[in-house]
PDB file of C-alpha atoms in Angstrom:
ATOM      1  CA  MET A   1     147.561 137.389  54.459  1.00  0.00           C
ATOM      2  CA  PHE A   2     148.900 134.444  56.426  1.00  0.00           C
ATOM      3  CA  GLU A   3     148.667 136.565  59.693  1.00  0.00           C
ATOM      4  CA  GLY A   4     149.828 134.632  62.970  1.00  0.00           C
ATOM      5  CA  LYS A   5     151.021 131.651  60.378  1.00  0.00           C
ATOM      6  CA  GLU A   6     154.742 130.437  60.365  1.00  0.00           C
ATOM      7  CA  VAL A   7     155.009 130.750  56.625  1.00  0.00           C
ATOM      8  CA  LYS A   8     158.520 131.792  55.208  1.00  0.00           C
ATOM      9  CA  LEU A   9     159.710 132.702  51.737  1.00  0.00           C
ATOM     10  CA  GLY A  10     162.742 130.513  49.929  1.00  0.00           C
ATOM     11  CA  ILE A  11     164.216 129.994  46.690  1.00  0.00           C
ATOM     12  CA  ALA A  12     165.750 127.506  44.884  1.00  0.00           C
ATOM     13  CA  PRO A  13     169.499 127.700  43.334  1.00  0.00           C
ATOM     14  CA  ILE A  14     168.235 126.109  40.023  1.00  0.00           C
ATOM     15  CA  ALA A  15     168.336 129.531  38.835  1.00  0.00           C
ATOM     16  CA  TRP A  16     171.973 130.157  39.350  1.00  0.00           C
ATOM     17  CA  THR A  17     173.434 126.569  38.630  1.00  0.00           C
ATOM     18  CA  ASN A  18     171.137 123.905  36.997  1.00  0.00           C
ATOM     19  CA  ASP A  19     171.777 120.363  38.216  1.00  0.00           C
ATOM     20  CA  ASP A  20     170.436 118.644  35.280  1.00  0.00           C
ATOM     21  CA  LEU A  21     172.281 120.998  32.875  1.00  0.00           C
ATOM     22  CA  PRO A  22     175.740 121.621  34.546  1.00  0.00           C
ATOM     23  CA  ASP A  23     176.642 124.281  31.473  1.00  0.00           C
ATOM     24  CA  LEU A  24     173.845 126.552  32.648  1.00  0.00           C
ATOM     25  CA  GLY A  25     175.329 128.580  35.582  1.00  0.00           C
ATOM     26  CA  LYS A  26     178.574 126.625  35.637  1.00  0.00           C
ATOM     27  CA  GLU A  27     180.201 130.067  36.194  1.00  0.00           C
ATOM     28  CA  ASN A  28     178.186 130.788  39.074  1.00  0.00           C
ATOM     29  CA  THR A  29     179.604 129.773  42.546  1.00  0.00           C
ATOM     30  CA  PHE A  30     177.955 128.534  45.830  1.00  0.00           C
ATOM     31  CA  GLU A  31     178.829 131.635  47.515  1.00  0.00           C
ATOM     32  CA  GLN A  32     177.461 134.114  44.987  1.00  0.00           C
ATOM     33  CA  CYS A  33     174.011 132.008  44.619  1.00  0.00           C
ATOM     34  CA  VAL A  34     173.479 132.132  48.480  1.00  0.00           C
ATOM     35  CA  SER A  35     174.576 135.549  48.845  1.00  0.00           C
ATOM     36  CA  GLU A  36     172.291 136.665  45.922  1.00  0.00           C
ATOM     37  CA  MET A  37     169.491 134.770  47.858  1.00  0.00           C
ATOM     38  CA  ALA A  38     170.071 136.607  50.893  1.00  0.00           C
ATOM     39  CA  LEU A  39     170.309 139.852  49.236  1.00  0.00           C
ATOM     40  CA  ALA A  40     167.048 139.378  47.316  1.00  0.00           C
ATOM     41  CA  GLY A  41     165.189 138.904  50.859  1.00  0.00           C
ATOM     42  CA  TYR A  42     164.693 135.169  51.069  1.00  0.00           C
ATOM     43  CA  THR A  43     165.463 132.916  54.242  1.00  0.00           C
ATOM     44  CA  GLY A  44     165.260 129.508  52.718  1.00  0.00           C
ATOM     45  CA  SER A  45     167.058 127.479  50.235  1.00  0.00           C
ATOM     46  CA  GLU A  46     166.780 124.152  48.847  1.00  0.00           C
ATOM     47  CA  VAL A  47     170.170 122.183  48.107  1.00  0.00           C
ATOM     48  CA  GLY A  48     172.126 122.294  44.894  1.00  0.00           C
ATOM     49  CA  ASN A  49     174.915 120.118  43.758  1.00  0.00           C
ATOM     50  CA  LYS A  50     177.541 122.881  44.418  1.00  0.00           C
ATOM     51  CA  TYR A  51     176.474 123.173  48.109  1.00  0.00           C
ATOM     52  CA  PRO A  52     178.952 121.700  50.621  1.00  0.00           C
ATOM     53  CA  LYS A  53     178.340 118.357  51.723  1.00  0.00           C
ATOM     54  CA  ASP A  54     179.264 118.537  55.095  1.00  0.00           C
ATOM     55  CA  PRO A  55     176.497 119.926  57.401  1.00  0.00           C
ATOM     56  CA  GLU A  56     178.697 121.932  59.656  1.00  0.00           C
ATOM     57  CA  VAL A  57     180.338 123.680  56.604  1.00  0.00           C
ATOM     58  CA  LEU A  58     177.190 124.427  55.256  1.00  0.00           C
ATOM     59  CA  LYS A  59     175.585 125.611  58.263  1.00  0.00           C
ATOM     60  CA  ALA A  60     178.187 128.357  58.793  1.00  0.00           C
ATOM     61  CA  ALA A  61     178.005 129.644  55.186  1.00  0.00           C
ATOM     62  CA  LEU A  62     174.350 129.812  55.467  1.00  0.00           C
ATOM     63  CA  SER A  63     174.267 131.365  58.660  1.00  0.00           C
ATOM     64  CA  LEU A  64     176.510 134.411  57.656  1.00  0.00           C
ATOM     65  CA  ARG A  65     173.539 135.072  55.289  1.00  0.00           C
ATOM     66  CA  GLY A  66     170.679 134.307  57.449  1.00  0.00           C
ATOM     67  CA  VAL A  67     169.740 131.434  55.139  1.00  0.00           C
ATOM     68  CA  GLU A  68     168.453 128.039  56.114  1.00  0.00           C
ATOM     69  CA  ILE A  69     167.760 124.896  54.325  1.00  0.00           C
ATOM     70  CA  CYS A  70     164.242 124.111  53.638  1.00  0.00           C
ATOM     71  CA  ASN A  71     164.144 120.906  51.404  1.00  0.00           C
ATOM     72  CA  ALA A  72     166.289 118.752  48.989  1.00  0.00           C
ATOM     73  CA  TRP A  73     164.935 116.732  46.362  1.00  0.00           C
ATOM     74  CA  PHE A  74     165.278 113.014  46.244  1.00  0.00           C
ATOM     75  CA  SER A  75     164.721 110.545  43.717  1.00  0.00           C
ATOM     76  CA  THR A  76     163.075 107.236  44.422  1.00  0.00           C
ATOM     77  CA  PHE A  77     163.144 104.150  42.040  1.00  0.00           C
ATOM     78  CA  LEU A  78     160.271 102.075  43.932  1.00  0.00           C
ATOM     79  CA  ILE A  79     158.617 100.784  41.120  1.00  0.00           C
ATOM     80  CA  SER A  80     161.913  99.492  39.515  1.00  0.00           C
ATOM     81  CA  LYS A  81     164.359  98.502  42.100  1.00  0.00           C
ATOM     82  CA  PRO A  82     164.039  96.812  45.430  1.00  0.00           C
ATOM     83  CA  TYR A  83     162.458  99.058  48.250  1.00  0.00           C
ATOM     84  CA  GLU A  84     165.733  98.186  50.657  1.00  0.00           C
ATOM     85  CA  GLU A  85     167.965 100.226  48.040  1.00  0.00           C
ATOM     86  CA  THR A  86     165.935 103.284  47.721  1.00  0.00           C
ATOM     87  CA  GLU A  87     165.415 103.416  51.539  1.00  0.00           C
ATOM     88  CA  LYS A  88     169.082 103.288  52.257  1.00  0.00           C
ATOM     89  CA  GLU A  89     169.895 106.120  50.174  1.00  0.00           C
ATOM     90  CA  PHE A  90     166.845 107.935  51.287  1.00  0.00           C
ATOM     91  CA  GLU A  91     167.882 107.346  55.146  1.00  0.00           C
ATOM     92  CA  LYS A  92     171.135 108.983  54.602  1.00  0.00           C
ATOM     93  CA  HIS A  93     169.295 111.932  52.645  1.00  0.00           C
ATOM     94  CA  VAL A  94     166.930 112.828  55.239  1.00  0.00           C
ATOM     95  CA  SER A  95     169.641 112.575  58.089  1.00  0.00           C
ATOM     96  CA  PHE A  96     171.064 115.277  56.578  1.00  0.00           C
ATOM     97  CA  LEU A  97     168.099 117.325  55.942  1.00  0.00           C
ATOM     98  CA  SER A  98     167.411 116.870  59.881  1.00  0.00           C
ATOM     99  CA  GLN A  99     171.218 117.723  60.597  1.00  0.00           C
ATOM    100  CA  MET A 100     170.432 121.214  58.605  1.00  0.00           C
ATOM    101  CA  GLY A 101     166.796 121.740  60.278  1.00  0.00           C
ATOM    102  CA  ALA A 102     164.766 121.288  57.285  1.00  0.00           C
ATOM    103  CA  LYS A 103     161.013 119.839  58.359  1.00  0.00           C
ATOM    104  CA  VAL A 104     160.299 118.188  54.881  1.00  0.00           C
ATOM    105  CA  VAL A 105     161.930 116.229  52.141  1.00  0.00           C
ATOM    106  CA  GLY A 106     160.736 116.497  48.274  1.00  0.00           C
ATOM    107  CA  VAL A 107     160.259 112.982  46.927  1.00  0.00           C
ATOM    108  CA  SER A 108     159.913 112.255  43.194  1.00  0.00           C
ATOM    109  CA  GLU A 109     159.618 108.643  41.389  1.00  0.00           C
ATOM    110  CA  GLN A 110     162.032 108.655  38.820  1.00  0.00           C
ATOM    111  CA  SER A 111     161.513 105.152  37.513  1.00  0.00           C
ATOM    112  CA  HIS A 112     160.751 105.385  33.758  1.00  0.00           C
ATOM    113  CA  SER A 113     161.146 109.428  33.775  1.00  0.00           C
ATOM    114  CA  THR A 114     161.790 111.279  30.643  1.00  0.00           C
ATOM    115  CA  GLN A 115     162.647 114.246  32.365  1.00  0.00           C
ATOM    116  CA  GLY A 116     166.150 114.260  32.059  1.00  0.00           C
ATOM    117  CA  ILE A 117     166.237 112.530  28.254  1.00  0.00           C
ATOM    118  CA  GLN A 118     167.431 115.283  25.771  1.00  0.00           C
ATOM    119  CA  ASP A 119     165.831 114.118  22.808  1.00  0.00           C
ATOM    120  CA  GLN A 120     162.647 112.507  24.310  1.00  0.00           C
ATOM    121  CA  PRO A 121     159.597 114.955  23.670  1.00  0.00           C
ATOM    122  CA  VAL A 122     158.048 115.770  27.073  1.00  0.00           C
ATOM    123  CA  PHE A 123     154.370 115.310  25.870  1.00  0.00           C
ATOM    124  CA  GLU A 124     155.091 112.196  24.465  1.00  0.00           C
ATOM    125  CA  GLY A 125     156.124 108.638  25.830  1.00  0.00           C
ATOM    126  CA  LYS A 126     155.512 108.979  29.218  1.00  0.00           C
ATOM    127  CA  TYR A 127     155.136 105.991  31.075  1.00  0.00           C
ATOM    128  CA  VAL A 128     151.700 104.678  32.771  1.00  0.00           C
ATOM    129  CA  MET A 129     151.705 102.741  35.849  1.00  0.00           C
ATOM    130  CA  ASN A 130     149.982  99.412  36.137  1.00  0.00           C
ATOM    131  CA  GLU A 131     148.289  98.358  39.289  1.00  0.00           C
ATOM    132  CA  GLU A 132     150.985  96.418  40.783  1.00  0.00           C
ATOM    133  CA  GLU A 133     153.096  99.537  40.347  1.00  0.00           C
ATOM    134  CA  TRP A 134     150.897 101.750  41.783  1.00  0.00           C
ATOM    135  CA  GLY A 135     150.662  99.384  44.874  1.00  0.00           C
ATOM    136  CA  LEU A 136     154.395  99.556  45.036  1.00  0.00           C
ATOM    137  CA  LEU A 137     154.791 103.251  44.871  1.00  0.00           C
ATOM    138  CA  CYS A 138     152.376 104.186  47.589  1.00  0.00           C
ATOM    139  CA  GLN A 139     153.146 101.439  49.923  1.00  0.00           C
ATOM    140  CA  GLY A 140     156.983 102.485  49.411  1.00  0.00           C
ATOM    141  CA  LEU A 141     156.257 106.148  50.256  1.00  0.00           C
ATOM    142  CA  ASP A 142     153.974 105.197  53.422  1.00  0.00           C
ATOM    143  CA  ARG A 143     157.059 103.471  54.446  1.00  0.00           C
ATOM    144  CA  LEU A 144     159.607 106.219  53.859  1.00  0.00           C
ATOM    145  CA  GLY A 145     157.385 108.591  55.065  1.00  0.00           C
ATOM    146  CA  LYS A 146     156.946 106.763  58.366  1.00  0.00           C
ATOM    147  CA  LEU A 147     160.551 106.312  58.514  1.00  0.00           C
ATOM    148  CA  SER A 148     161.378 110.119  57.924  1.00  0.00           C
ATOM    149  CA  LEU A 149     158.684 111.515  60.351  1.00  0.00           C
ATOM    150  CA  GLU A 150     159.227 108.963  63.042  1.00  0.00           C
ATOM    151  CA  LYS A 151     162.852 108.591  62.798  1.00  0.00           C
ATOM    152  CA  TYR A 152     164.052 112.291  61.957  1.00  0.00           C
ATOM    153  CA  GLY A 153     161.139 114.597  62.372  1.00  0.00           C
ATOM    154  CA  VAL A 154     161.156 115.091  58.504  1.00  0.00           C
ATOM    155  CA  ALA A 155     157.636 115.023  56.534  1.00  0.00           C
ATOM    156  CA  LEU A 156     157.834 113.432  53.086  1.00  0.00           C
ATOM    157  CA  THR A 157     156.114 115.519  50.439  1.00  0.00           C
ATOM    158  CA  PHE A 158     155.680 114.156  46.890  1.00  0.00           C
ATOM    159  CA  HIS A 159     156.479 116.355  44.173  1.00  0.00           C
ATOM    160  CA  HIS A 160     154.573 115.800  40.715  1.00  0.00           C
ATOM    161  CA  HIS A 161     156.603 116.723  37.523  1.00  0.00           C
ATOM    162  CA  MET A 162     156.793 116.541  33.886  1.00  0.00           C
ATOM    163  CA  GLY A 163     157.846 113.704  32.538  1.00  0.00           C
ATOM    164  CA  THR A 164     157.475 111.196  35.645  1.00  0.00           C
ATOM    165  CA  VAL A 165     155.068 108.747  36.439  1.00  0.00           C
ATOM    166  CA  VAL A 166     152.910 111.376  38.564  1.00  0.00           C
ATOM    167  CA  GLN A 167     152.410 114.276  36.444  1.00  0.00           C
ATOM    168  CA  SER A 168     148.631 114.641  36.071  1.00  0.00           C
ATOM    169  CA  ALA A 169     145.566 115.599  38.011  1.00  0.00           C
ATOM    170  CA  GLU A 170     144.276 112.165  37.837  1.00  0.00           C
ATOM    171  CA  GLU A 171     147.681 110.789  38.807  1.00  0.00           C
ATOM    172  CA  VAL A 172     148.149 112.894  41.878  1.00  0.00           C
ATOM    173  CA  GLU A 173     144.537 112.172  42.922  1.00  0.00           C
ATOM    174  CA  ARG A 174     145.390 108.230  42.540  1.00  0.00           C
ATOM    175  CA  LEU A 175     148.869 108.864  44.912  1.00  0.00           C
ATOM    176  CA  MET A 176     146.981 110.975  47.218  1.00  0.00           C
ATOM    177  CA  GLN A 177     143.999 108.469  47.594  1.00  0.00           C
ATOM    178  CA  GLY A 178     146.522 105.397  47.721  1.00  0.00           C
ATOM    179  CA  THR A 179     148.729 106.963  50.300  1.00  0.00           C
ATOM    180  CA  ASP A 180     148.151 107.378  54.261  1.00  0.00           C
ATOM    181  CA  PRO A 181     148.044 111.438  55.063  1.00  0.00           C
ATOM    182  CA  ALA A 182     149.947 110.964  58.156  1.00  0.00           C
ATOM    183  CA  TYR A 183     153.103 110.027  56.312  1.00  0.00           C
ATOM    184  CA  VAL A 184     152.720 111.194  52.740  1.00  0.00           C
ATOM    185  CA  SER A 185     152.065 114.862  51.970  1.00  0.00           C
ATOM    186  CA  LEU A 186     151.675 117.016  48.656  1.00  0.00           C
ATOM    187  CA  LEU A 187     154.635 118.962  47.348  1.00  0.00           C
ATOM    188  CA  PHE A 188     152.467 121.575  45.690  1.00  0.00           C
ATOM    189  CA  ASP A 189     153.954 122.977  42.256  1.00  0.00           C
ATOM    190  CA  SER A 190     152.276 125.396  40.275  1.00  0.00           C
ATOM    191  CA  GLY A 191     154.562 125.416  37.245  1.00  0.00           C
ATOM    192  CA  HIS A 192     154.425 121.395  36.581  1.00  0.00           C
ATOM    193  CA  PHE A 193     150.748 121.602  37.032  1.00  0.00           C
ATOM    194  CA  ALA A 194     150.110 124.346  34.619  1.00  0.00           C
ATOM    195  CA  TYR A 195     152.665 123.212  32.205  1.00  0.00           C
ATOM    196  CA  CYS A 196     150.709 119.584  31.746  1.00  0.00           C
ATOM    197  CA  GLY A 197     147.687 121.573  31.314  1.00  0.00           C
ATOM    198  CA  GLU A 198     146.170 121.344  34.635  1.00  0.00           C
ATOM    199  CA  ASP A 199     144.777 124.214  36.678  1.00  0.00           C
ATOM    200  CA  PRO A 200     146.984 125.015  39.588  1.00  0.00           C
ATOM    201  CA  VAL A 201     144.593 126.728  41.522  1.00  0.00           C
ATOM    202  CA  GLU A 202     141.958 124.072  41.257  1.00  0.00           C
ATOM    203  CA  MET A 203     144.789 121.559  42.232  1.00  0.00           C
ATOM    204  CA  VAL A 204     145.620 124.047  45.531  1.00  0.00           C
ATOM    205  CA  LYS A 205     142.239 124.223  46.472  1.00  0.00           C
ATOM    206  CA  ARG A 206     141.659 120.298  46.332  1.00  0.00           C
ATOM    207  CA  TYR A 207     144.911 119.383  48.111  1.00  0.00           C
ATOM    208  CA  ALA A 208     145.463 122.459  50.332  1.00  0.00           C
ATOM    209  CA  GLY A 209     144.746 120.368  53.242  1.00  0.00           C
ATOM    210  CA  ARG A 210     147.554 117.875  52.361  1.00  0.00           C
ATOM    211  CA  ILE A 211     150.372 120.335  51.136  1.00  0.00           C
ATOM    212  CA  LYS A 212     153.170 120.768  53.459  1.00  0.00           C
ATOM    213  CA  HIS A 213     155.675 122.371  50.540  1.00  0.00           C
ATOM    214  CA  VAL A 214     155.021 124.649  47.847  1.00  0.00           C
ATOM    215  CA  HIS A 215     156.998 125.483  44.877  1.00  0.00           C
ATOM    216  CA  LEU A 216     156.063 129.006  43.161  1.00  0.00           C
ATOM    217  CA  LYS A 217     156.880 128.693  39.826  1.00  0.00           C
ATOM    218  CA  ASP A 218     155.382 130.254  36.756  1.00  0.00           C
ATOM    219  CA  ILE A 219     155.243 129.297  33.078  1.00  0.00           C
ATOM    220  CA  ARG A 220     155.741 131.436  29.717  1.00  0.00           C
ATOM    221  CA  PRO A 221     152.901 129.605  28.055  1.00  0.00           C
ATOM    222  CA  GLU A 222     153.668 130.422  24.233  1.00  0.00           C
ATOM    223  CA  VAL A 223     157.476 128.601  24.846  1.00  0.00           C
ATOM    224  CA  VAL A 224     155.343 125.636  26.175  1.00  0.00           C
ATOM    225  CA  GLU A 225     153.165 125.690  22.993  1.00  0.00           C
ATOM    226  CA  LYS A 226     156.319 125.740  21.296  1.00  0.00           C
ATOM    227  CA  VAL A 227     157.674 122.919  23.017  1.00  0.00           C
ATOM    228  CA  LYS A 228     154.644 120.999  22.511  1.00  0.00           C
ATOM    229  CA  ALA A 229     154.383 121.654  18.712  1.00  0.00           C
ATOM    230  CA  GLU A 230     157.904 121.101  18.112  1.00  0.00           C
ATOM    231  CA  LYS A 231     158.063 118.118  20.304  1.00  0.00           C
ATOM    232  CA  MET A 232     160.788 119.469  22.222  1.00  0.00           C
ATOM    233  CA  SER A 233     162.487 117.508  25.694  1.00  0.00           C
ATOM    234  CA  PHE A 234     161.729 118.776  29.127  1.00  0.00           C
ATOM    235  CA  LEU A 235     165.482 119.898  29.277  1.00  0.00           C
ATOM    236  CA  ALA A 236     164.863 121.936  25.953  1.00  0.00           C
ATOM    237  CA  GLY A 237     161.913 123.376  27.329  1.00  0.00           C
ATOM    238  CA  VAL A 238     164.065 124.818  30.119  1.00  0.00           C
ATOM    239  CA  ARG A 239     166.769 126.148  27.769  1.00  0.00           C
ATOM    240  CA  ALA A 240     164.083 127.643  25.452  1.00  0.00           C
ATOM    241  CA  GLY A 241     162.323 129.615  28.825  1.00  0.00           C
ATOM    242  CA  ALA A 242     159.368 127.729  29.524  1.00  0.00           C
ATOM    243  CA  PHE A 243     159.643 128.255  33.100  1.00  0.00           C
ATOM    244  CA  THR A 244     159.617 131.830  34.882  1.00  0.00           C
ATOM    245  CA  VAL A 245     159.105 133.155  38.453  1.00  0.00           C
ATOM    246  CA  PRO A 246     155.794 134.216  39.526  1.00  0.00           C
ATOM    247  CA  GLY A 247     154.197 137.298  38.364  1.00  0.00           C
ATOM    248  CA  ASP A 248     156.149 136.955  35.003  1.00  0.00           C
ATOM    249  CA  GLY A 249     154.189 134.166  33.590  1.00  0.00           C
ATOM    250  CA  CYS A 250     150.639 133.381  32.893  1.00  0.00           C
ATOM    251  CA  ILE A 251     149.614 132.102  36.344  1.00  0.00           C
ATOM    252  CA  THR A 252     147.314 133.878  38.633  1.00  0.00           C
ATOM    253  CA  PHE A 253     148.527 133.348  42.033  1.00  0.00           C
ATOM    254  CA  ALA A 254     146.386 135.442  44.174  1.00  0.00           C
ATOM    255  CA  PRO A 255     143.563 132.796  44.431  1.00  0.00           C
ATOM    256  CA  ILE A 256     146.871 130.321  45.223  1.00  0.00           C
ATOM    257  CA  PHE A 257     147.769 132.211  48.101  1.00  0.00           C
ATOM    258  CA  LYS A 258     144.368 132.604  49.118  1.00  0.00           C
ATOM    259  CA  ALA A 259     143.758 128.684  49.272  1.00  0.00           C
ATOM    260  CA  LEU A 260     146.848 128.388  51.436  1.00  0.00           C
ATOM    261  CA  GLU A 261     146.252 131.153  53.881  1.00  0.00           C
ATOM    262  CA  GLU A 262     142.680 129.621  54.426  1.00  0.00           C
ATOM    263  CA  SER A 263     143.897 126.114  54.819  1.00  0.00           C
ATOM    264  CA  GLY A 264     146.289 127.287  57.257  1.00  0.00           C
ATOM    265  CA  TYR A 265     149.277 126.364  55.589  1.00  0.00           C
ATOM    266  CA  GLU A 266     152.729 126.648  57.305  1.00  0.00           C
ATOM    267  CA  GLY A 267     156.031 126.356  56.181  1.00  0.00           C
ATOM    268  CA  TYR A 268     157.990 127.204  53.246  1.00  0.00           C
ATOM    269  CA  MET A 269     156.746 128.731  50.011  1.00  0.00           C
ATOM    270  CA  VAL A 270     159.723 128.582  47.715  1.00  0.00           C
ATOM    271  CA  VAL A 271     160.266 130.459  44.126  1.00  0.00           C
ATOM    272  CA  GLU A 272     161.702 127.671  41.660  1.00  0.00           C
ATOM    273  CA  ALA A 273     162.304 128.723  37.993  1.00  0.00           C
ATOM    274  CA  GLU A 274     164.830 127.050  36.122  1.00  0.00           C
ATOM    275  CA  GLN A 275     166.027 129.183  33.543  1.00  0.00           C
ATOM    276  CA  ASP A 276     169.519 130.098  31.643  1.00  0.00           C
ATOM    277  CA  PRO A 277     171.012 132.551  33.890  1.00  0.00           C
ATOM    278  CA  ALA A 278     172.978 134.055  30.984  1.00  0.00           C
ATOM    279  CA  LYS A 279     169.688 135.160  29.656  1.00  0.00           C
ATOM    280  CA  ALA A 280     167.529 135.378  33.024  1.00  0.00           C
ATOM    281  CA  ASN A 281     169.743 137.173  35.702  1.00  0.00           C
ATOM    282  CA  PRO A 282     169.163 135.017  38.708  1.00  0.00           C
ATOM    283  CA  LEU A 283     169.361 138.051  40.973  1.00  0.00           C
ATOM    284  CA  ALA A 284     166.901 140.051  39.194  1.00  0.00           C
ATOM    285  CA  TYR A 285     164.538 137.635  38.556  1.00  0.00           C
ATOM    286  CA  ALA A 286     164.813 136.912  42.480  1.00  0.00           C
ATOM    287  CA  ILE A 287     164.388 140.464  43.024  1.00  0.00           C
ATOM    288  CA  GLN A 288     161.487 140.708  41.111  1.00  0.00           C
ATOM    289  CA  ALA A 289     159.519 137.407  42.231  1.00  0.00           C
ATOM    290  CA  ARG A 290     159.705 138.808  45.803  1.00  0.00           C
ATOM    291  CA  LYS A 291     158.332 141.847  45.115  1.00  0.00           C
ATOM    292  CA  TYR A 292     155.685 140.338  43.382  1.00  0.00           C
ATOM    293  CA  ILE A 293     154.951 137.927  46.349  1.00  0.00           C
ATOM    294  CA  THR A 294     155.022 140.690  49.027  1.00  0.00           C
ATOM    295  CA  GLU A 295     152.580 142.893  46.541  1.00  0.00           C
ATOM    296  CA  GLN A 296     150.302 139.697  47.059  1.00  0.00           C
ATOM    297  CA  THR A 297     150.616 138.499  50.426  1.00  0.00           C
ATOM    298  CA  GLY A 298     152.256 141.196  52.679  1.00  0.00           C
ATOM    299  CA  LEU A 299     155.285 138.509  53.390  1.00  0.00           C
TER     300      LEU A 299
END
């Protein structure tokens, strides 16, 4: 599978140290994190808060381990702040990624997001954009994507996410229809689609030609049901174990890999499963996921 295509495997540091819940993995160092990524057989990493901010220092540490940066999350506020504020911070972010050799940037609109509110039920109170806000979001993303691609050679990929203004299949469709495919692509996240009740297989088939970055994430459906029944927040769900690595939850990944292969996908597929490292040993789960992906794809 993926023969003749440039497809690589990465893993996110959020399994070792959680940026949104700093107590999760506070004992784990940057050096341990990237060493265990390499030990488990991954060549790519996204960026965590413990990573060195100096590109040369970070490159040196990663090159020792045969790992490279493939993406880093960026929060936009296109519907709640002046465009220029977002663009200024975005350009700094993309400049850093370009220096690190990354080819994509993962963007999430965080205006009115509930994902970080500790006492907000994730299945309730999600903000719904009006027509004007949709226009601001789509036009802003096109402008950021054009800047990123033409000035830095980095493609903008949009990350749909629980608790944000773009979560459901309908919202993703509206975003895809409202943005220029030349400048805005999709960051496909299997776990976030499954979490909100959408079929990740249907979603990957629908947007395969527009996907430029992939998060391989599984869910534990019994925990997601508990989150819904007990009106838990997104972060409380993370602590409870809503997410896990591919092959350990309920998502069937074979048709996802098949759809990506048939579309000619190239780039990184990144294991991203935020869990409590005290309960879910990051190295053990990283190895488990790597073995499963090899069995499914041959990579």
